[in-house]
CSV table of C-alpha atoms and ligand atoms in Angstrom, one decimal:
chain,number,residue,atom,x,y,z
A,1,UNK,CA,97.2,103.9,49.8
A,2,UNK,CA,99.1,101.6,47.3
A,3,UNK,CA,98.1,102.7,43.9
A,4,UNK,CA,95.3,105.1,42.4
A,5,UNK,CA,94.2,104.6,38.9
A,6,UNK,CA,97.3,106.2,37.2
A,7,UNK,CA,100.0,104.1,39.4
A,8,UNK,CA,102.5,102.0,37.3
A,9,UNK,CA,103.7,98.6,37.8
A,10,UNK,CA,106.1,96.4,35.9
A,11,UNK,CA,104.5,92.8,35.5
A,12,UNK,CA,106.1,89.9,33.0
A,13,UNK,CA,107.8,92.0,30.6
A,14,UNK,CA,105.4,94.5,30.7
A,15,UNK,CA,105.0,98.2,32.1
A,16,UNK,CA,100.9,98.7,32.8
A,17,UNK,CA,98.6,100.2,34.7
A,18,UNK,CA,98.0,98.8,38.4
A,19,UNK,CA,94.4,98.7,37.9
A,20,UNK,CA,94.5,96.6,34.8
A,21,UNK,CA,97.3,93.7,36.2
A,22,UNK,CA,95.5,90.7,36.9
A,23,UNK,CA,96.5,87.2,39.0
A,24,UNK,CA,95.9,84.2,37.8
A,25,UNK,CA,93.8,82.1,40.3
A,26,UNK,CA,95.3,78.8,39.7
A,27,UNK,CA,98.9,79.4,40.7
A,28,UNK,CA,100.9,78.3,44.2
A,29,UNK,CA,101.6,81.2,45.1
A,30,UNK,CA,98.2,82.5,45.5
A,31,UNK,CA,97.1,79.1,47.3
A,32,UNK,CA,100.3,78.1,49.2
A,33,UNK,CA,102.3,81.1,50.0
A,34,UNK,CA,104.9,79.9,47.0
A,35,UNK,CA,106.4,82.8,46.1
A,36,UNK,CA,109.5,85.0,47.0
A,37,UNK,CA,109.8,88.5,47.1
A,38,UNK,CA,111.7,91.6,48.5
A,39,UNK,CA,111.3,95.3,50.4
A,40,UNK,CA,113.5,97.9,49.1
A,41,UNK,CA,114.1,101.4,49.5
A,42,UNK,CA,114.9,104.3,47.4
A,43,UNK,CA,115.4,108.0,48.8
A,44,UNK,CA,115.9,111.7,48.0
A,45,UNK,CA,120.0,111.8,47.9
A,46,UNK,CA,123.0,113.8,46.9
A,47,UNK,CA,123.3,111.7,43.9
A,48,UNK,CA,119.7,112.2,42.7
A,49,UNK,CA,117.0,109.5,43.5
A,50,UNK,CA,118.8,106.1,44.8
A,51,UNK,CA,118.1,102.9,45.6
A,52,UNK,CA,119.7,101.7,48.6
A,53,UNK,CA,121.7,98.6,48.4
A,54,UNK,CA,119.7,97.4,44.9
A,55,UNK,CA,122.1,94.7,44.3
A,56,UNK,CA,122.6,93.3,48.1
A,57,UNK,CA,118.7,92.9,47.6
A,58,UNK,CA,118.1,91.2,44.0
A,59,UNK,CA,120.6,88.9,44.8
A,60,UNK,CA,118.8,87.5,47.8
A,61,UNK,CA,115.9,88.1,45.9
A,62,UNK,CA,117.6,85.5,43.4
A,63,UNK,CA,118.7,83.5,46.4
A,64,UNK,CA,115.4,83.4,47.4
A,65,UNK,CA,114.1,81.7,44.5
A,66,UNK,CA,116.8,79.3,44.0
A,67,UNK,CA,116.4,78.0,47.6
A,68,UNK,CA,112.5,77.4,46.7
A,69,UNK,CA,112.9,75.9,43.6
A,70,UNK,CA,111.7,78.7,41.9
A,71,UNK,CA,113.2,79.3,38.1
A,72,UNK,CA,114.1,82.6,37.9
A,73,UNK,CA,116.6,84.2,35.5
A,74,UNK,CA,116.0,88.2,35.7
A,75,UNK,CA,120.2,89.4,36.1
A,76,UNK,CA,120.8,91.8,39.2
A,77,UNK,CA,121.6,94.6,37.0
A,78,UNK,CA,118.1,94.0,34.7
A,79,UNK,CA,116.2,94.0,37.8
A,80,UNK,CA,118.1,97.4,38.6
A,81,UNK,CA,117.3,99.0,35.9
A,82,UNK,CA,113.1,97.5,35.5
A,83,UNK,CA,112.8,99.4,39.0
A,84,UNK,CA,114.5,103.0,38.1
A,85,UNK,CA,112.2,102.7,35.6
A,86,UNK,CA,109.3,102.1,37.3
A,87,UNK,CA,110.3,105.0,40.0
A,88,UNK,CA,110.5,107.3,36.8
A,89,UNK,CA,107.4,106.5,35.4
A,90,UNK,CA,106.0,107.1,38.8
A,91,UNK,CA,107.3,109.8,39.6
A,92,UNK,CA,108.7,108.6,42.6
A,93,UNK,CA,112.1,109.4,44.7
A,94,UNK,CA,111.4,108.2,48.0
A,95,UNK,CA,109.7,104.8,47.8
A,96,UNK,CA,108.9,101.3,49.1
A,97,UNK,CA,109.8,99.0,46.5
A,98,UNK,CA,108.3,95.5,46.6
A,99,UNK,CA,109.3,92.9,43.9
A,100,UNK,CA,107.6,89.9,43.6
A,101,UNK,CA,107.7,86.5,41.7
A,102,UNK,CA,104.7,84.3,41.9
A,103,UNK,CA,104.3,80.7,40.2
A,104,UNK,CA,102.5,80.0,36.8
A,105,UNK,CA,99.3,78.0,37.0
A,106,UNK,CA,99.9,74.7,39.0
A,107,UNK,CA,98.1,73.2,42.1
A,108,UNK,CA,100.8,70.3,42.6
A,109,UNK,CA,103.0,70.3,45.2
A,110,UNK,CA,106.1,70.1,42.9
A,111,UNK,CA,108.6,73.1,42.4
A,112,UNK,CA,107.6,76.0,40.1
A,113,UNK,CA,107.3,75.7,36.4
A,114,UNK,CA,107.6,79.4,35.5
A,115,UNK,CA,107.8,82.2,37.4
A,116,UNK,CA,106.2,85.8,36.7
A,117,UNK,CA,108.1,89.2,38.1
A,118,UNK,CA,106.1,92.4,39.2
A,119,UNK,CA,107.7,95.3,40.5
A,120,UNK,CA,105.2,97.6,42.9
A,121,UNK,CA,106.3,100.9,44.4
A,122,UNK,CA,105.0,103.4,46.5
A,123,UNK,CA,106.0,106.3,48.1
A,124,UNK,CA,106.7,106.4,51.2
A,125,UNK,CA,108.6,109.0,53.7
A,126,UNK,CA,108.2,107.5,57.4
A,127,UNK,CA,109.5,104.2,58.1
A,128,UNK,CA,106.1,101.9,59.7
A,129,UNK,CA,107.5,102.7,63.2
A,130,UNK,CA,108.1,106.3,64.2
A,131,UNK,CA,107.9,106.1,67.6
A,132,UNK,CA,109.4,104.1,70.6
A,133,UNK,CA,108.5,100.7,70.1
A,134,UNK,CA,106.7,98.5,72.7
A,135,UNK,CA,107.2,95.0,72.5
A,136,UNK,CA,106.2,92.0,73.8
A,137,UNK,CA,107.9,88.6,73.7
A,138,UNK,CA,106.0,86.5,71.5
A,139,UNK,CA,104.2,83.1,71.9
A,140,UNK,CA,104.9,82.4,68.4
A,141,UNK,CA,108.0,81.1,67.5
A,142,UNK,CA,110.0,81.8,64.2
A,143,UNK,CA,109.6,79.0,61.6
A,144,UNK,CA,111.7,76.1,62.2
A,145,UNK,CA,115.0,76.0,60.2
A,146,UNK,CA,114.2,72.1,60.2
A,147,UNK,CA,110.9,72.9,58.5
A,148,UNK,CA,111.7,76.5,56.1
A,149,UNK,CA,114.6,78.0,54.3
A,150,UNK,CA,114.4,80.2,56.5
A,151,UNK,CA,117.0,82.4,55.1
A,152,UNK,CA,114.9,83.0,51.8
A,153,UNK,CA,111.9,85.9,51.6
A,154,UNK,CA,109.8,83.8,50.9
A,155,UNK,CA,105.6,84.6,51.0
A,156,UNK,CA,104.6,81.6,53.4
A,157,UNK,CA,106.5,82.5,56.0
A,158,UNK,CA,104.7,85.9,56.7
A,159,UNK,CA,101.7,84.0,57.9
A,160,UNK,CA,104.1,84.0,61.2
A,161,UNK,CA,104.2,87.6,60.7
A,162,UNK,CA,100.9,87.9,61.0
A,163,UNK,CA,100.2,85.8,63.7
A,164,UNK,CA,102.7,87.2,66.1
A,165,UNK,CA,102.3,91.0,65.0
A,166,UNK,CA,98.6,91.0,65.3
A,167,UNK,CA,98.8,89.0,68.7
A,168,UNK,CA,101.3,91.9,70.1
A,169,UNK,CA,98.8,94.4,68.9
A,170,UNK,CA,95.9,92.8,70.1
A,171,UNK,CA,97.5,93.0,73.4
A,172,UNK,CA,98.3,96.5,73.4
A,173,UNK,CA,102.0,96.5,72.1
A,174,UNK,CA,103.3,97.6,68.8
A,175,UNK,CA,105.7,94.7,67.8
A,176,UNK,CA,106.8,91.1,68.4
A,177,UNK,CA,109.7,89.9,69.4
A,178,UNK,CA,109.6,86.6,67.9
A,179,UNK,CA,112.0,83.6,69.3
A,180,UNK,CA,113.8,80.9,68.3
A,181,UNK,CA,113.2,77.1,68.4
A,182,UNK,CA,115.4,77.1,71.3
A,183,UNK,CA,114.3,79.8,72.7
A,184,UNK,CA,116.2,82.6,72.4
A,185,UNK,CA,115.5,85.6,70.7
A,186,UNK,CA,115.3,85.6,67.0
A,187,UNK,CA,113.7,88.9,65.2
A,188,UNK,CA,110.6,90.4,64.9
A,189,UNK,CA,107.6,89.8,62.7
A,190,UNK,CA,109.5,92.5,60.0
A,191,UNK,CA,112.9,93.3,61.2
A,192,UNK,CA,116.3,91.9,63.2
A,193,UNK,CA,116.9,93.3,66.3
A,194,UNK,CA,119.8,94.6,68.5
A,195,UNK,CA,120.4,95.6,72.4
A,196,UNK,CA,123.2,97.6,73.9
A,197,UNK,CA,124.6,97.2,77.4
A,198,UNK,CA,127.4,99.0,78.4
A,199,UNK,CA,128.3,100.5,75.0
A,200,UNK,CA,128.6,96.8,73.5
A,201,UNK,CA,126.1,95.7,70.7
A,202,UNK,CA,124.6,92.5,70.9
A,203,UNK,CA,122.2,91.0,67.9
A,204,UNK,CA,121.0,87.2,67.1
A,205,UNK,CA,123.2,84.9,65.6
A,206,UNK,CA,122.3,83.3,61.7
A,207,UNK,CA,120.8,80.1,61.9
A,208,UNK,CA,117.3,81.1,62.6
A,209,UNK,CA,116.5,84.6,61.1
A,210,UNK,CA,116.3,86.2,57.7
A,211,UNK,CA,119.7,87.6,57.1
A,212,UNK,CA,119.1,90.7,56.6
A,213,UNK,CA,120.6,93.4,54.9
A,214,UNK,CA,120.1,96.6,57.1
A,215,UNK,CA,121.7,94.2,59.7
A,216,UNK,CA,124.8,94.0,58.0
A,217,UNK,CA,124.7,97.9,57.3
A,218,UNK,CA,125.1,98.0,61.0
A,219,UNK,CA,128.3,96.2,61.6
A,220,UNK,CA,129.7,98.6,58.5
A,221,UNK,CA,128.5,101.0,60.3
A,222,UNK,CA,129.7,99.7,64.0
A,223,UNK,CA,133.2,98.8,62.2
A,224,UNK,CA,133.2,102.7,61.3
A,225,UNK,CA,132.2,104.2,64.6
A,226,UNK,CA,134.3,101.7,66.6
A,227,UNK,CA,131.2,100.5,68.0
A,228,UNK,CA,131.8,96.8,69.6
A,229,UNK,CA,128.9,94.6,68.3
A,230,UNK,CA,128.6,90.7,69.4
A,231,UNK,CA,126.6,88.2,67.3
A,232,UNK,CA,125.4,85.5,69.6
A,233,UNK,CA,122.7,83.5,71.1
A,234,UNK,CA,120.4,85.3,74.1
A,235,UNK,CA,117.1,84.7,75.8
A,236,UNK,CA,115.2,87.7,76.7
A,237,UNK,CA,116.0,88.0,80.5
A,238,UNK,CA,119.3,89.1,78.9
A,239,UNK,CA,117.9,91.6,76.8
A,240,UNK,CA,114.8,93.0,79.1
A,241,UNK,CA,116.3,96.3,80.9
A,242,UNK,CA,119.4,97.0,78.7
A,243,UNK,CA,120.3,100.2,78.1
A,244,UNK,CA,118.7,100.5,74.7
A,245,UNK,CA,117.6,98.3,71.8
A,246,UNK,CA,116.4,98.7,68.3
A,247,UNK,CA,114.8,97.2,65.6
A,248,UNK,CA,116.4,97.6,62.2
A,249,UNK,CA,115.1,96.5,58.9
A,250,UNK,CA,114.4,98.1,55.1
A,251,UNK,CA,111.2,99.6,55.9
A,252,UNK,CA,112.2,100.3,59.8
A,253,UNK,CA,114.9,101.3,59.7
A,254,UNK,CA,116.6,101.7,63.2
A,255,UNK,CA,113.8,102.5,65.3
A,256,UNK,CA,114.3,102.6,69.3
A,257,UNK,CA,112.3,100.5,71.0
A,258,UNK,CA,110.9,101.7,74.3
A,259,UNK,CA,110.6,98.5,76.7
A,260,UNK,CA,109.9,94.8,76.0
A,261,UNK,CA,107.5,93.2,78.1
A,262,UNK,CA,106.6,96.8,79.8
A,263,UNK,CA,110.2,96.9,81.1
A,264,UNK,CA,111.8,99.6,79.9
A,265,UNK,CA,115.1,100.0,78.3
A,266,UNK,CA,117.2,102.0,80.8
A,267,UNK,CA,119.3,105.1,79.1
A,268,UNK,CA,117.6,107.8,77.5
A,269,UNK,CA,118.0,107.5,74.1
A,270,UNK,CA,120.1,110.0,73.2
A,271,UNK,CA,123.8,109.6,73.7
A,272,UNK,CA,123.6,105.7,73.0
A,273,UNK,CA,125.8,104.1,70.8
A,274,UNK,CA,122.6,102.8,69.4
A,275,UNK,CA,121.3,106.4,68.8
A,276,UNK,CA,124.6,107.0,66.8
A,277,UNK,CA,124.4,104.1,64.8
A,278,UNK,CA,120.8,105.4,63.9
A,279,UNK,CA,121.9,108.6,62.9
A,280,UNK,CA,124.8,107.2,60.7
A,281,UNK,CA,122.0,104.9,58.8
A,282,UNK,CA,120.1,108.5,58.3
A,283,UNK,CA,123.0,109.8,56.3
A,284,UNK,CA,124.5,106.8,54.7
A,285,UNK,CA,120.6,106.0,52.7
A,286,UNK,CA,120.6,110.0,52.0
A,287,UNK,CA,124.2,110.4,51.4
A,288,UNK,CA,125.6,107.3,50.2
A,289,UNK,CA,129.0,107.6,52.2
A,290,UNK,CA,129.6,107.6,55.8
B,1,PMP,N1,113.6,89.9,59.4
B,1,PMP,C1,112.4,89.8,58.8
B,1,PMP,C2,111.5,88.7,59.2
B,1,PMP,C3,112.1,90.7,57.8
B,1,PMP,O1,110.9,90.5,57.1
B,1,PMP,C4,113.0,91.7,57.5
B,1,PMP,C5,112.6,92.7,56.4
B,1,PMP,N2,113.0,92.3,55.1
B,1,PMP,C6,114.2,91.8,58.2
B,1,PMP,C7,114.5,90.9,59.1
B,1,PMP,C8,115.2,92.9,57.8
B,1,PMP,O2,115.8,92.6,56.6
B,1,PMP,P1,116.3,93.8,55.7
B,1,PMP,O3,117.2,94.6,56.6
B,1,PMP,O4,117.1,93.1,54.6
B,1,PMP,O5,115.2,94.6,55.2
């Protein structure tokens, strides 16, 4: 599903073959999660073959690394550049891009010495949740601000991912809804989330989720449509049997979620302010201008 035998990668300083790049087995990344990394999109648009919001990502992408001690000195518009070319030597237009900095052979517990950059893409059409989305409040917490920066990309913290996606899907949802150490609502295992009630917008607060950047395509968006949209602190109570709520994320998307914890959200989809703010994402990754 990833690569075949003719896929191309970039990998320190190097385009090659997927088959032939190699990982060394001695690194942090590999035995302690220590690395950083990013999802990014790139479409079909009016201007030809785009990525969307390239630079918004590589420079969390640097962010990243800086907050986990990770040296690092690839510029924004190098990085820009390595990845249209890897989408033309592909072949690609629309794509999942995943960049990716792992740590040189080390099994201290001491920052990074040198870092190594690969660039994978593949193509993709469908965002990884096409349908309604049910979710389930999750018994797993988001990492502890206390104990992660938790406002870098960094690998480790996806073993929460895991955890709390497969738990939801082991009980017959799709997707977590992951809280905070205080409980209230934080994201999910892959994406921030919103609710509406009564036209209004409400989504998490910073503090305790990864800042991301689809979420801040929203409020342009909101600002735009004259859409009112709160960031604050909620439990789920408030959020169970709203009129409508969505995930929203790189590879999501905005995707509707049907009901958390089998209550449903109450409008029909269509009509929402949420369903508006949906279909203005559509045009602005295709189109590039709302
Ligand atoms: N939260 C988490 C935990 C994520 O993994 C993602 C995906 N990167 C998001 C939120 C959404 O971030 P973005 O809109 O920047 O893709």
């Amino acid at each position: 599903m990833y690569y075949s035998d003719q896929t191309i990668v970039y990998f320190n300083g190097n385009f090659l073959k997927a088959k032939d790049a190699g990982m060394n087995l001695y690194g942090q990344s590999l035995h302690y999660g220590y690395s950083v990394f990013e999802g990014i999109k790139s479409y079909g648009t009016t201007h030809g073959t785009r990525i969307f919001k390239a630079e918004k990502h590589y420079e969390r992408l640097k962010r990243s690394a800086e907050l986990m001690h990770i040296p690092f000195d690839y510029s924004v518009s190098k990085l820009t550049d390595l990845t249209y070319q890897l989408l033309e030597q592909n072949g690609f237009t629309d794509a999942y891009i995943r960049p990716l900095i792992t740590c040189s052979p080390n099994m201290s517990l001491s920052k990074g010495k040198e870092s190594y950059l690969s660039l994978l893409a593949w193509e993709w059409n469908n965002g990884y949740l096409t349908d309604k989305v049910k979710v389930m409040t999750s018994n797993f917490q988001r990492p502890n601000p206390k104990a992660f920066r938790i406002e870098a990309k960094a690998g480790g913290h996806y073993v929460n991912s895991i955890l709390a996606c497969q738990d939801a899907r082991d009980k017959g949802y799709d997707e977590a809804l992951l809280l905070d150490e205080n409980g209230n609502v934080a994201e999910s295992s892959g994406a921030n989330v919103f609710y509406e009630k009564e036209g209004i917008l409400y989504t998490p607060a910073l503090g305790n989720i990864l800042p991301g950047i689809t979420r801040q395509t929203v409020f342009e968006i909101c600002s735009e449509l004259n859409i009112p949209v709160q960031e604050t602190f909620f439990k789920p109570e408030e959020m169970r049997g709203a009129d409508a709520a969505f995930f929203c994320g790189t590879a999501a998307e905005i995707v509707a979620l049907d009901s958390l914890d089998d209550v449903p959200f109450t409008k029909s989809w269509a009509g929402t302010a949420s369903e508006k703010v949906q279909q203005a994402y559509q045009k602005l990754v295709r189109v590039l201008s709302l």
